[in-house]
Short mmCIF file of C-alpha atoms in Angstrom, two decimals:
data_model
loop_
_atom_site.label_atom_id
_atom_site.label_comp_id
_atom_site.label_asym_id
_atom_site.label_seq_id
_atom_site.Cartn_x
_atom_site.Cartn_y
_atom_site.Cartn_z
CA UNK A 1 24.95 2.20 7.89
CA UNK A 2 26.34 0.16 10.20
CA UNK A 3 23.35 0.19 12.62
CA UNK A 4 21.25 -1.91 10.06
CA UNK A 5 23.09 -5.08 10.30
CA UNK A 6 24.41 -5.20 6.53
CA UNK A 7 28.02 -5.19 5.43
CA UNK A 8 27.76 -3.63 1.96
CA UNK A 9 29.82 -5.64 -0.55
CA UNK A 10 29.91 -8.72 1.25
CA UNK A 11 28.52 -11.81 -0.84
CA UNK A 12 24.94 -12.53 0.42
CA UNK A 13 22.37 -15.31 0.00
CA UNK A 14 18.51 -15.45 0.10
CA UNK A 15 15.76 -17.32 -1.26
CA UNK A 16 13.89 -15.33 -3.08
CA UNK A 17 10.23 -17.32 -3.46
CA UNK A 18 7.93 -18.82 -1.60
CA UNK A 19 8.81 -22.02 0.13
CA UNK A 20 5.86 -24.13 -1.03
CA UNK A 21 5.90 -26.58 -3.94
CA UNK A 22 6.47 -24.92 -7.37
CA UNK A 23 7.68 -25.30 -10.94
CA UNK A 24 10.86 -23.31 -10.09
CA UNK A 25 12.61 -21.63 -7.07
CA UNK A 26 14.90 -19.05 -7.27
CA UNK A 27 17.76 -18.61 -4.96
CA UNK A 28 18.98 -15.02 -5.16
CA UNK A 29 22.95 -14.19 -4.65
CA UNK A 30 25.19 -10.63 -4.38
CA UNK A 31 28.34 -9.31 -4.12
CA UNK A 32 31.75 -8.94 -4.77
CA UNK A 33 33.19 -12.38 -5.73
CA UNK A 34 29.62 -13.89 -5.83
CA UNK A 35 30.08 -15.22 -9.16
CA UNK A 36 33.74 -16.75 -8.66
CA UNK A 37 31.81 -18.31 -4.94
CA UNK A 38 29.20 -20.25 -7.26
CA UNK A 39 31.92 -21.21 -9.85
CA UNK A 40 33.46 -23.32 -7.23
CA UNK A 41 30.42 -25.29 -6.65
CA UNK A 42 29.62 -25.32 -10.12
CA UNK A 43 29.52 -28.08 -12.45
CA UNK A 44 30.75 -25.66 -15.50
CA UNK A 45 32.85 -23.24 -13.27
CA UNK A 46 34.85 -21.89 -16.63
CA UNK A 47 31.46 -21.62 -18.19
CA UNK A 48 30.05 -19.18 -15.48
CA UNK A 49 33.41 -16.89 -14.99
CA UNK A 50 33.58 -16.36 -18.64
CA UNK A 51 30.09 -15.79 -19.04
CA UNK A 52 28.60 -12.31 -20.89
CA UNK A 53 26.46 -10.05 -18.16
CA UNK A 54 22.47 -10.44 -18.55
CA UNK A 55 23.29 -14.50 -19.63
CA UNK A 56 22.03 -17.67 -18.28
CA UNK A 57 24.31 -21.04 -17.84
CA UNK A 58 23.02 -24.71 -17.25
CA UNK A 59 24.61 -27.26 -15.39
CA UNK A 60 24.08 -28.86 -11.57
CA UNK A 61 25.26 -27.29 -8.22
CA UNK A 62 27.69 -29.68 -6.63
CA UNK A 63 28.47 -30.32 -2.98
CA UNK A 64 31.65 -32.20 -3.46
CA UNK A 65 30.69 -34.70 -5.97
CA UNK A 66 27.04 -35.07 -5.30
CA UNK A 67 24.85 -33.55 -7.44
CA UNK A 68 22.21 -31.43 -5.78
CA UNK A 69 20.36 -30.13 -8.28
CA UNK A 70 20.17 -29.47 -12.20
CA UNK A 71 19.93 -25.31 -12.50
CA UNK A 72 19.80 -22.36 -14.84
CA UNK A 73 22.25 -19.54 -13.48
CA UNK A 74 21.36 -16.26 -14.25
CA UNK A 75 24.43 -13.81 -14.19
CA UNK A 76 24.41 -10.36 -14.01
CA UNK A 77 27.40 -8.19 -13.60
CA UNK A 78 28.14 -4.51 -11.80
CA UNK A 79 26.83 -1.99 -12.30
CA UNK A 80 23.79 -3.46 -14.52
CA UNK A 81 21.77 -5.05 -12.22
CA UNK A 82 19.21 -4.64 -9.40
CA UNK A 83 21.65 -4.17 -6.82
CA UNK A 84 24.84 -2.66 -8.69
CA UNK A 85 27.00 -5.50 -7.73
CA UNK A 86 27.87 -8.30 -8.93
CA UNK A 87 24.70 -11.22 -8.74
CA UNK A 88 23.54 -14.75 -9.40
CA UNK A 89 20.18 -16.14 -9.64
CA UNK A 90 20.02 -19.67 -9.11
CA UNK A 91 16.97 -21.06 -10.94
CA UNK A 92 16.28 -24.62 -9.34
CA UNK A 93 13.95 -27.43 -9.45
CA UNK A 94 10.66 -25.93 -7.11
CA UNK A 95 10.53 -28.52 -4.39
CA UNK A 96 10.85 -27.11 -1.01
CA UNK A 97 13.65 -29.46 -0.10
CA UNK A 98 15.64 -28.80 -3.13
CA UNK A 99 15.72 -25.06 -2.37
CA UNK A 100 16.36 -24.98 1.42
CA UNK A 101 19.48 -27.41 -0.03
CA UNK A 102 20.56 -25.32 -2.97
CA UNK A 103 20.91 -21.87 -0.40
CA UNK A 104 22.56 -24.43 2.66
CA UNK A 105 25.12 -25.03 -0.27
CA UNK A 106 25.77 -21.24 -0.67
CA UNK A 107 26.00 -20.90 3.08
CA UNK A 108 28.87 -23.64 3.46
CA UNK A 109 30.53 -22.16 0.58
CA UNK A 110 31.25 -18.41 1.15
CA UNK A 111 28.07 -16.34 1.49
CA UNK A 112 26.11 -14.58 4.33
CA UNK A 113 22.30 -15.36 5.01
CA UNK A 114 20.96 -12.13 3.55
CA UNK A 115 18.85 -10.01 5.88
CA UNK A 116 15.03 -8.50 5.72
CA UNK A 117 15.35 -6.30 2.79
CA UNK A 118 19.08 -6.12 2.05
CA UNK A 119 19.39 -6.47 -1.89
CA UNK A 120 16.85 -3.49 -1.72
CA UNK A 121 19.06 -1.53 0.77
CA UNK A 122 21.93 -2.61 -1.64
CA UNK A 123 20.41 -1.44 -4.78
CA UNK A 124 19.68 1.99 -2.54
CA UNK A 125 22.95 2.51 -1.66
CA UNK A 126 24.05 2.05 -5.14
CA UNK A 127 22.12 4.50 -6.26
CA UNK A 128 20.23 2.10 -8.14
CA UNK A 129 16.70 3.43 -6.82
CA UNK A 130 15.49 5.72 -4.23
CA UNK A 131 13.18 5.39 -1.19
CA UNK A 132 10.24 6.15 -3.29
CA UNK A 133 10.66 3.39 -5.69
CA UNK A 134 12.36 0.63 -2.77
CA UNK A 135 8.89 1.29 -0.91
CA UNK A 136 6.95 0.89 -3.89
CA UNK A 137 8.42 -2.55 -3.97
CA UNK A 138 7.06 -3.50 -0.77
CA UNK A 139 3.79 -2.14 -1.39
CA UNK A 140 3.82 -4.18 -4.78
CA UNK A 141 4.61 -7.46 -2.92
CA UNK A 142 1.92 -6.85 -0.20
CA UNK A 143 -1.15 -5.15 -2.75
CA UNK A 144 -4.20 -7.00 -2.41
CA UNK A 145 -6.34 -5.78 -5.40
CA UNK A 146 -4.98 -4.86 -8.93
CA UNK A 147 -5.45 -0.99 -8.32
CA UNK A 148 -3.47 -1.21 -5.28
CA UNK A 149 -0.61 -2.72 -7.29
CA UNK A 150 -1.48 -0.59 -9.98
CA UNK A 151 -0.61 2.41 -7.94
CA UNK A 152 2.42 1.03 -6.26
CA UNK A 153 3.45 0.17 -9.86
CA UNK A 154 3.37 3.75 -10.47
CA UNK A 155 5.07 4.96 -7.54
CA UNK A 156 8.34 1.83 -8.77
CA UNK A 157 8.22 3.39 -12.29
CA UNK A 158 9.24 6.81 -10.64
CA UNK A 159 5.59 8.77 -10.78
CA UNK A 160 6.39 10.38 -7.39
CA UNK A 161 10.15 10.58 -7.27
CA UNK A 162 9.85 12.46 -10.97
CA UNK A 163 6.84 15.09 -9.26
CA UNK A 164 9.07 15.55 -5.71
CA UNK A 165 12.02 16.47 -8.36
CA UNK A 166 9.67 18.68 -10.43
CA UNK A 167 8.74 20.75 -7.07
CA UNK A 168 12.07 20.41 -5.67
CA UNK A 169 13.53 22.50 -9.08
CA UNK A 170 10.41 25.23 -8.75
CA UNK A 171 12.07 25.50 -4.80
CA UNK A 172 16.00 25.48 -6.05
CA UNK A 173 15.10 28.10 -8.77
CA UNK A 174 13.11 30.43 -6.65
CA UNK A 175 16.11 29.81 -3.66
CA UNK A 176 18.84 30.60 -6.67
CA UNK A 177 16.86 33.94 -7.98
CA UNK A 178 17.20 35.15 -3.72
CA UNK A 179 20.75 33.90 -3.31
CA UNK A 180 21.97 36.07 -6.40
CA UNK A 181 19.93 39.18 -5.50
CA UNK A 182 21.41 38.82 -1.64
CA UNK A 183 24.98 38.55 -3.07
CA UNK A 184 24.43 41.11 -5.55
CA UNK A 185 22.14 43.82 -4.67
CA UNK A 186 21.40 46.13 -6.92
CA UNK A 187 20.08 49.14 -4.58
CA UNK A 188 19.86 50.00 -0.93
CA UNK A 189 15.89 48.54 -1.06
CA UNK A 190 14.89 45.59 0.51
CA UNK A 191 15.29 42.67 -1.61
CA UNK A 192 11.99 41.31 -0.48
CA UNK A 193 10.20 43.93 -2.91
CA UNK A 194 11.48 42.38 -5.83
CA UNK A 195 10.95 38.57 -4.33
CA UNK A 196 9.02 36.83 -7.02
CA UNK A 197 7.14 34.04 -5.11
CA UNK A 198 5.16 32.81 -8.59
CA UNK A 199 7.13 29.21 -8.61
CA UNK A 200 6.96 28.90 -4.62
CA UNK A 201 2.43 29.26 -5.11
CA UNK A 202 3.02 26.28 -7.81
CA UNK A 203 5.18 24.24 -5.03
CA UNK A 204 2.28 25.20 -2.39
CA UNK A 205 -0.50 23.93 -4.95
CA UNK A 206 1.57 20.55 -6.06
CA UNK A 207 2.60 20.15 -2.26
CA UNK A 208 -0.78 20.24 -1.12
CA UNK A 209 -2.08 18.19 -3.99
CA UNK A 210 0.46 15.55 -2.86
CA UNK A 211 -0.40 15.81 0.53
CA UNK A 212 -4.46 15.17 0.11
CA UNK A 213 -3.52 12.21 -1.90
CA UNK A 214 -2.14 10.07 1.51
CA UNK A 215 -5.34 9.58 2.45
CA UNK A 216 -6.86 8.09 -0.71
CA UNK A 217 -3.64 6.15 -1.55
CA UNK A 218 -3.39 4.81 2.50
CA UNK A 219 -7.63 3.08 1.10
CA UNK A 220 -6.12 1.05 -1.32
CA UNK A 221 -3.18 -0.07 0.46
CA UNK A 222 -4.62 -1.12 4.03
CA UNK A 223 -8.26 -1.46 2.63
CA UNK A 224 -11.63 -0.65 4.32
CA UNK A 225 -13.69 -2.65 6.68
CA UNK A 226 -17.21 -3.67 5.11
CA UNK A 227 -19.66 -5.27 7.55
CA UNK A 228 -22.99 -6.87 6.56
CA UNK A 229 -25.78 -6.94 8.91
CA UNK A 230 -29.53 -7.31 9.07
CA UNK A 231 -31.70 -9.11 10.59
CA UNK A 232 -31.74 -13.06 10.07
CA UNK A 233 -32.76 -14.50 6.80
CA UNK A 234 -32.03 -11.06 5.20
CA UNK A 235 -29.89 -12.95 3.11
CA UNK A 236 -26.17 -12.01 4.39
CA UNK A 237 -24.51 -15.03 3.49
CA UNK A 238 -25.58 -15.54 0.33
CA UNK A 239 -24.45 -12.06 -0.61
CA UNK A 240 -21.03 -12.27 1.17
CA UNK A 241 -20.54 -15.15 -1.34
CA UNK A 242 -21.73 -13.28 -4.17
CA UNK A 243 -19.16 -10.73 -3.42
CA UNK A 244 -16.46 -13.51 -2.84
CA UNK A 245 -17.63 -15.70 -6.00
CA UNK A 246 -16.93 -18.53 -3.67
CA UNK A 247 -19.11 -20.23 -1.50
CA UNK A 248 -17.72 -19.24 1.61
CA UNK A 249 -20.66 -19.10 4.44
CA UNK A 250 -23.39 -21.39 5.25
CA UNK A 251 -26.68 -20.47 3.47
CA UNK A 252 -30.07 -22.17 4.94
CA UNK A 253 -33.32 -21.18 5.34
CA UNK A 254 -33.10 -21.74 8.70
CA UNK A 255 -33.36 -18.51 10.97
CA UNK A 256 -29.44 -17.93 13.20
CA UNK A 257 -27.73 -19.97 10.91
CA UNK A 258 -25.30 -17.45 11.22
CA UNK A 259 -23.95 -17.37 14.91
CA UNK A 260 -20.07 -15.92 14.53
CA UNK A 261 -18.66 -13.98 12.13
CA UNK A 262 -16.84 -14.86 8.88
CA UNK A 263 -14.58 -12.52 6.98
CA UNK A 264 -12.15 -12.42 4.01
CA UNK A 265 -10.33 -9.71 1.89
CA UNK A 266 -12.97 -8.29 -1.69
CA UNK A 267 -12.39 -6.33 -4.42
CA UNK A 268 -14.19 -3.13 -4.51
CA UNK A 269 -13.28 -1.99 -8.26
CA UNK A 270 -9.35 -2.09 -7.04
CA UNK A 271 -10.73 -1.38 -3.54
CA UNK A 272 -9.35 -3.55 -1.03
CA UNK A 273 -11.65 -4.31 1.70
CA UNK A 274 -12.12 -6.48 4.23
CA UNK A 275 -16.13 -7.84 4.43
CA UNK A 276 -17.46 -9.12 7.89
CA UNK A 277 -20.80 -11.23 7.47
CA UNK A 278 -22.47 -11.38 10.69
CA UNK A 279 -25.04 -13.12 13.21
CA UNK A 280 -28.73 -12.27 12.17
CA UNK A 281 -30.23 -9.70 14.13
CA UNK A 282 -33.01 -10.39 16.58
CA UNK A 283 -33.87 -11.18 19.97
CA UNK A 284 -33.35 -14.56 21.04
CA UNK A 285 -32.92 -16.97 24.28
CA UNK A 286 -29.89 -18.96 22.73
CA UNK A 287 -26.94 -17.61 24.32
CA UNK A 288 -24.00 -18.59 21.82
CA UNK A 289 -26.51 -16.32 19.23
CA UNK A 290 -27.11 -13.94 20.98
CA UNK A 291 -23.26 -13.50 22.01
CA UNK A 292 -23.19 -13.25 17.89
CA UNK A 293 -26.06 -10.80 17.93
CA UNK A 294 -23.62 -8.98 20.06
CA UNK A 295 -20.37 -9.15 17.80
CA UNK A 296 -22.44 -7.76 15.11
CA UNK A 297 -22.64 -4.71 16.86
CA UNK A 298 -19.57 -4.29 18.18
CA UNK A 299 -18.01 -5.11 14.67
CA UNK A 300 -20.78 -2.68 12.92
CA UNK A 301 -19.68 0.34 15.14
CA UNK A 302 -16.00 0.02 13.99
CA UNK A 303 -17.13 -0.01 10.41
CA UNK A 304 -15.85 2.13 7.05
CA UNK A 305 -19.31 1.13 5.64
CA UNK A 306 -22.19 -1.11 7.12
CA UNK A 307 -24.01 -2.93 4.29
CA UNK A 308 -27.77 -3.44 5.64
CA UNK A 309 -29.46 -6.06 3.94
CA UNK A 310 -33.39 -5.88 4.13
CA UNK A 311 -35.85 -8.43 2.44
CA UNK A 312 -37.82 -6.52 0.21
CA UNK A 313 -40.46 -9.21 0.42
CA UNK A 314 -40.85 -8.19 4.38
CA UNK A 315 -41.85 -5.44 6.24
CA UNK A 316 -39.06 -2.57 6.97
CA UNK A 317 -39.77 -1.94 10.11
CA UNK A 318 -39.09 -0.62 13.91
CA UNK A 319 -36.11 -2.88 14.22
CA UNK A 320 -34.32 -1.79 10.99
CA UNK A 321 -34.72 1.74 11.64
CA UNK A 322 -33.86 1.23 15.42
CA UNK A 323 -30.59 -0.53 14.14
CA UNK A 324 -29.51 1.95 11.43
CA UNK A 325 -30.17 4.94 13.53
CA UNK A 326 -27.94 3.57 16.45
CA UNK A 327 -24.67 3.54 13.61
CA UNK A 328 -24.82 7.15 13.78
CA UNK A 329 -22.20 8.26 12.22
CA UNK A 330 -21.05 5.57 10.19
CA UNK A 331 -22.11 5.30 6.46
CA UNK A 332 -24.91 2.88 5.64
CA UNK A 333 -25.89 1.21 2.13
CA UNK A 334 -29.24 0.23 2.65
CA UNK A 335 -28.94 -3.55 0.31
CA UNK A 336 -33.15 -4.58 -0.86
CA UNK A 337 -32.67 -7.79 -1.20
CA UNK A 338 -34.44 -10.56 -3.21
CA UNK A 339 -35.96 -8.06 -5.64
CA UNK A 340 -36.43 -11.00 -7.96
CA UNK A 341 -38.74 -12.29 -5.91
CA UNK A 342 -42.49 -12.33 -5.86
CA UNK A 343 -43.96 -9.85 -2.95
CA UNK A 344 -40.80 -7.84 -3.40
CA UNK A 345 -41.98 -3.99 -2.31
CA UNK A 346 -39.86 -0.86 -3.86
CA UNK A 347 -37.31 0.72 -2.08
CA UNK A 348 -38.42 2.98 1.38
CA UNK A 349 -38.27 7.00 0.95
CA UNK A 350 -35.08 8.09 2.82
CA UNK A 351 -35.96 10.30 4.95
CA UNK A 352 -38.79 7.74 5.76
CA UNK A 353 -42.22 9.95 6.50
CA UNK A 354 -41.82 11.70 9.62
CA UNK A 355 -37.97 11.51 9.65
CA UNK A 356 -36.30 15.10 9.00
CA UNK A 357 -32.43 13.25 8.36
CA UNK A 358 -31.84 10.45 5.78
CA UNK A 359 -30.76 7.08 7.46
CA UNK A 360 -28.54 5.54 4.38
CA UNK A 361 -26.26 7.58 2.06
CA UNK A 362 -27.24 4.80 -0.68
CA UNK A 363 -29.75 2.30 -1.63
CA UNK A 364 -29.20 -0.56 -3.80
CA UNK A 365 -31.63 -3.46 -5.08
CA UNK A 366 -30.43 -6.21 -5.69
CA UNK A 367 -30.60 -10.28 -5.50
CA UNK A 368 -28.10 -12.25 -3.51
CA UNK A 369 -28.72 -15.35 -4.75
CA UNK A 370 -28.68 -14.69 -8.68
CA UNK A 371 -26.24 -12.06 -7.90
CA UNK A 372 -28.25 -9.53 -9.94
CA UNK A 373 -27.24 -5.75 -8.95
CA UNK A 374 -23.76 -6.71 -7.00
CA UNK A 375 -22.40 -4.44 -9.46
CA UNK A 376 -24.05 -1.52 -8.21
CA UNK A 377 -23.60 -2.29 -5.36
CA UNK A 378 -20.00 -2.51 -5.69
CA UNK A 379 -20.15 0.96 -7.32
CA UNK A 380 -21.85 2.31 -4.26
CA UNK A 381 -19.49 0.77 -1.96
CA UNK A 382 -16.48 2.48 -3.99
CA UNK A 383 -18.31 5.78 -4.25
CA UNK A 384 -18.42 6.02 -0.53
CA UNK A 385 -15.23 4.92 0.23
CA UNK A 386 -13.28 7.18 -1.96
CA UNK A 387 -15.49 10.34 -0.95
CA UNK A 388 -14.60 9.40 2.80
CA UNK A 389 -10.62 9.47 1.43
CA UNK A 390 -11.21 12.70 -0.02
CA UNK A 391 -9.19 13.47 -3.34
CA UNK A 392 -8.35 10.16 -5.28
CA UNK A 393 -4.82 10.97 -7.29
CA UNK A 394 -5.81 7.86 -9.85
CA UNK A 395 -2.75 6.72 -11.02
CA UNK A 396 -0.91 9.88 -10.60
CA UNK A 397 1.33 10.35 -8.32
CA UNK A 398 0.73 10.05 -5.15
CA UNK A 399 2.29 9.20 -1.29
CA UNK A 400 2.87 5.19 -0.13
CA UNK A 401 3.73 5.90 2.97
CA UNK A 402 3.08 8.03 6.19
CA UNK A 403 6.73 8.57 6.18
CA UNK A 404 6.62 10.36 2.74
CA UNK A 405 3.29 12.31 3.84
CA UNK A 406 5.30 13.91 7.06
CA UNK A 407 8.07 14.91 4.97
CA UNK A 408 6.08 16.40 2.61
CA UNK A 409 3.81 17.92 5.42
CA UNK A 410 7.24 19.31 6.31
CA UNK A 411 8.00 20.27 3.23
CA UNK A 412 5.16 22.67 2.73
CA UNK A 413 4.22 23.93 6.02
CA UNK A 414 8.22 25.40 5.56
CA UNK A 415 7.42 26.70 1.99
CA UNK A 416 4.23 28.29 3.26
CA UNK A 417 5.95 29.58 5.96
CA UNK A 418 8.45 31.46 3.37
CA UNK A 419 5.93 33.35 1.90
CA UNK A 420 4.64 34.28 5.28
CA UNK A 421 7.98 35.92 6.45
CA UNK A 422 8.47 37.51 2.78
CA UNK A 423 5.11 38.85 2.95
CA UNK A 424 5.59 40.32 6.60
CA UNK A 425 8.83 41.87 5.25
CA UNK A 426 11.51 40.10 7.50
CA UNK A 427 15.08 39.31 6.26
CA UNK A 428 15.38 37.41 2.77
CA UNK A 429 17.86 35.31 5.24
CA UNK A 430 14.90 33.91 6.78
CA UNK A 431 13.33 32.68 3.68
CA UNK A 432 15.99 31.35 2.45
CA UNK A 433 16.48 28.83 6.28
CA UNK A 434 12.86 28.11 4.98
CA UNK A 435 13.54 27.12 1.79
CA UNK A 436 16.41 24.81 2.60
CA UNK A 437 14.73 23.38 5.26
CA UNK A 438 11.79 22.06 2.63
CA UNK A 439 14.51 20.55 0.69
CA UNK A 440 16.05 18.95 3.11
CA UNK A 441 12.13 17.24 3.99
CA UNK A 442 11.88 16.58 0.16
CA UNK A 443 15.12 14.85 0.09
CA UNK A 444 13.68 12.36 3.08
CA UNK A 445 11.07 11.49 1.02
CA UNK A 446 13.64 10.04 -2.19
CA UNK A 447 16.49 9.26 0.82
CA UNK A 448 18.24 12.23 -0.75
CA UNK A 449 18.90 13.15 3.46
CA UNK A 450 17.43 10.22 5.25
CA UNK A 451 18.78 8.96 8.92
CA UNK A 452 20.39 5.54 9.58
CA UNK A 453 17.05 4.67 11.96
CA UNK A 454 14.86 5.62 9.37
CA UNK A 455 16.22 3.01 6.45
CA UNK A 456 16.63 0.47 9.00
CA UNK A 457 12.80 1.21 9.34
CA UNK A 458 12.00 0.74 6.10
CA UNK A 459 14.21 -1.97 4.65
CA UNK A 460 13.22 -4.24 8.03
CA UNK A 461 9.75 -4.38 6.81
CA UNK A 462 10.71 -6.23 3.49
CA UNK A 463 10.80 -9.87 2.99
CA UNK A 464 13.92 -11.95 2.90
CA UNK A 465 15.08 -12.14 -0.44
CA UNK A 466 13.94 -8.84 -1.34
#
């Protein structure tokens, strides 16, 4: 693995949390000789080399004899812990000066600045986790809504690595049953009359299943893109806040408050999403408004979803319709707003009378303001999004990366193609290349058979530290 720029075994250093102003900081530490390295600069050195695995040790790092800081040590010993070597965890005061000096200590005194992802890689090599699980910990860091990390949680507890074994042994069994029959025919007849291909449908269905489930699993990981538009006063702001529960846009009464765009990450019931509220739409001689007017809809016709707030106390009219019906093609909510208010009118028909095609997939009264119906409208939201995804696994397992969902693409265009060549009655040799081949594209997806270029890939993308 000499291509990824680690030297397995060799005593590493990283800080492992944020550097920004905190209770504690935690400096992380591996390999061999780590723990006789941070004896020497140890205030208790005996302490620490004769202490049990899974303990903790107080006393102050020293750089010579001045005291840099007053630390817990956390010591865990080969093969028990995350990496299978040897580590240290140096628990220190939180201050970003103390921890940039606690890992400079470590530098000067024996161990290499760790690279992107390298106690990860370590812990792979180790055999300490596979690819499935050391991807599910990047995904965990980087979730931005608790079903994302709920499903990348799933994925770290070994959901997919246990289902890509389950198929792998319906593959192996069906490979073994061949193998035997080829070695030890029985008659002159072709062996492919007595191929029983029961276990290689199941690995079809579960291969296909896991497949699908990319799609719906790629939604909560990258998110969606949510924008709101409508015409000015429709009430925009005050909803992008009540989806927020901050007070994050301007709300006035006054028309083109509004001129650019504001945005920020929501939670669509463990959807991520990003939600765009936009410039007001109407015609108007103000340039730098109208140049907003314009990013509205050049951000609405990139749009997962377009939330279209109307005033329900105001006329639907020309303009909204004109609007909605140039998004063809990308799904609408249509968002009544103010429905609290006196004058409010019910909903419009969809189709409206003398339209033969519905404009919105959804409608959805609410109140901005008193935040009345956001729930709903949440609901809707999710509803959409997860129909557009296609199959949701839930918390099942599914694929975290498009790396796993072209191996397994792999995987079962080979098995399908096994069947096909049984079926047409070539040589069991042939199904067999199949069958190996799939295995070989399952094993990618755990790291079972994985190329040096494809875990430098991977492990690059992690943090430092991690």
């Amino acid at each position: 693995m000499t291509n990824l720029g680690y030297t397995p075994e060799e005593a590493i250093a990283a800080i492992a949390t944020p550097l920004s102003p905190g209770a504690i900081g935690i400096v992380r530490t591996s390999g061999k000789g780590c723990i006789q390295l941070v004896a020497k600069i140890f205030s208790r050195p005996n302490a620490l080399l004769a202490s049990s695995p899974n303990s903790l040790v107080y006393g102050w790092l020293l750089d010579g004899t001045t005291k840099i800081d007053e630390v817990m040590l956390g010591v865990y010993k080969s093969p028990k812990s995350f990496t299978g070597e040897d580590m240290v965890e140096v628990y220190c005061h939180g201050g970003v000066s103390v921890v940039k000096a606690v890992l400079s200590l470590l530098l000067k005194n024996g161990f290499r600045q760790a690279e992107r992802g390298e106690f990860t890689f370590r812990a792979y090599i180790n055999g300490k986790t596979d690819l499935t699980k050391a991807e599910a910990v990047r995904e965990i860091i980087d979730s931005k809504t608790d079903g994302s990390r709920g499903r990348a949680a799933g994925r770290l507890a070994g959901n997919l690595f246990a289902e890509i074994d389950s198929i792998k042994k319906l593959i192996v069994d069906t490979l073994a049953a061949i193998e035997v029959q080829i070695e030890y025919p029985e008659d002159e007849e072709n062996i492919s009359d007595t191929f029983d291909e029961t276990n290689l449908r199941k690995a079809v269905k579960r291969l296909r299943s896991l497949s699908e489930s990319w799609k719906s699993e790629k939604l909560y990981q990258d998110g969606a893109r949510l924008v709101l538009c409508g015409k000015t006063n429709a009430g925009k702001s005050s909803l992008f806040n009540s989806l927020l529960k901050e007070d994050r846009a301007i709300v006035s009464d006054i028309e083109g408050t509004t001129r650019d765009w504001l945005e920020s990450w929501a939670d669509f019931e463990g959807i991520p999403a990003r939600l765009f509220d936009t410039a007001g739409l109407r015609n108007t001689e103000d340039k730098i408004e109208a140049a907003g007017v314009e990013l509205t809809k050049d951000l609405s016709s990139e749009a997962d979803v377009i939330l279209y707030l109307a005033d329900s106390t105001k006329e639907f009219g020309k303009e909204d319709i004109d609007f909605i019906k140039s998004r063809k093609g990308r799904p609408v909510i249509l968002v009544w707003n103010k429905c609290d208010c006196e004058g409010s009118t019910p909903l419009p028909t969809n189709p409206l009378p003398g339209e033969s095609d519905a404009l919105w997939q959804k409608a959805v009264c609410v109140s901005a303001k008193k935040g009345s119906g956001i729930a709903d409208l949440v609901s809707a939201v999710k509803e959409i999004l997860v129909n557009l995804a296609g199959k949701d696994s839930g918390m099942q397992a599914g694929l975290g990366s498009e790396r796993q969902k072209e191996s397994v693409a792999e995987a079962l265009e080979r098995v399908e193609h096994s069947l096909t060549v049984a079926k047409e009655g070539y040589s069991m040799d042939a199904v067999v290349q199949d069958l190996e081949d799939s295995l070989d594209s399952l094993g990618e997806v755990t790291g079972e058979v994985t190329p040096d270029d494809v875990l430098g890939s991977i492990f690059s993308h992690f943090c430092v530290g991690k």
